[in-house]
XYZ file of C-alpha atoms in Angstrom:
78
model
C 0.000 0.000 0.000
C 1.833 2.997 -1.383
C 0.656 6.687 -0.531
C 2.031 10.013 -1.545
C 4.602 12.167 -0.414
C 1.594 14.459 0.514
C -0.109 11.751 2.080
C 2.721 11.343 4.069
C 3.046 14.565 5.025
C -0.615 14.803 6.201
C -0.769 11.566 8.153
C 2.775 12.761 9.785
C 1.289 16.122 10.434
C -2.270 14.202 12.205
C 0.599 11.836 14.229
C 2.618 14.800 15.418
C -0.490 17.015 16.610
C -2.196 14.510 17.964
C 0.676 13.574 20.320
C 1.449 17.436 21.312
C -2.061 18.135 21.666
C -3.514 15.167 22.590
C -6.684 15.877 20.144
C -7.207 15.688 16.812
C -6.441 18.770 14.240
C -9.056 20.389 12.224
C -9.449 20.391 8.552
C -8.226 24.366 8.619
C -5.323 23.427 10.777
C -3.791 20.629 8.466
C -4.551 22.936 5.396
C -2.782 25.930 7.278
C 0.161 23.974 8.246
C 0.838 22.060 4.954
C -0.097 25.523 2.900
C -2.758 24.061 1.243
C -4.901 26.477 -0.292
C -8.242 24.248 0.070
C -10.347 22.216 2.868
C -11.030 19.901 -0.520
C -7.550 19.313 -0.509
C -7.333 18.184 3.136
C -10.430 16.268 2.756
C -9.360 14.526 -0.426
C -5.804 13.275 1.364
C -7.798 11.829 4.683
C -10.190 10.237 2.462
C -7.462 8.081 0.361
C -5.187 7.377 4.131
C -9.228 6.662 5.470
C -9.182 4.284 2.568
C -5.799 2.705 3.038
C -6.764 1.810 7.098
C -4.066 4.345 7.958
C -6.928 6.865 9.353
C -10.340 6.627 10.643
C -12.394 9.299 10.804
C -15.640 10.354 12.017
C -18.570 11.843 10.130
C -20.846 15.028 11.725
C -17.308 15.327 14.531
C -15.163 18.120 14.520
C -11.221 17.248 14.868
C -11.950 13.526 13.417
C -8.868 12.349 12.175
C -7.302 9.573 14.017
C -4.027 7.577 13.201
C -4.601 3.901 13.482
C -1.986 2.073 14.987
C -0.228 -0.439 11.402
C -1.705 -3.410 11.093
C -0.031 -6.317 12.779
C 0.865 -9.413 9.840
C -0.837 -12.152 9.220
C 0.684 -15.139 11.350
C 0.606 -18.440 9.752
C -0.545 -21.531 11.409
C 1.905 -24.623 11.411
């Protein structure tokens, strides 16, 4: 699962709030930080990492984006 250098960039912006802040940052605040010039922008980038299971997010909430923790891999049984 490959994702964009501005992908990156958003999810590692989310992370690094999120663990000075201990809350989520708003749509407004990624697209200041990042200098994106629209909240389409910011919500088209959460919406791919949403649907690579690197987000989650949740509808009708203010400061929604969450980093999931990676996903663990598959064991195999012997």
């Amino acid at each position: 699962m490959a994702i964009t250098r501005r992908q990156k960039e958003v999810l590692d912006f989310i992370s690094n709030f999120v663990q000075s802040n201990g809350y989520s940052p708003s749509y407004e605040e990624i697209a200041r930080a990042l200098e994106l010039n629209s909240l389409a922008s910011v919500h088209n980038h959460t919406t791919h990492l949403t649907n690579k299971g690197l987000i989650a997010r949740a509808h009708h909430r203010s400061r929604s984006p969450d980093v999931l923790p990676p996903p663990r891999p598959a064991t195999t049984a012997n």
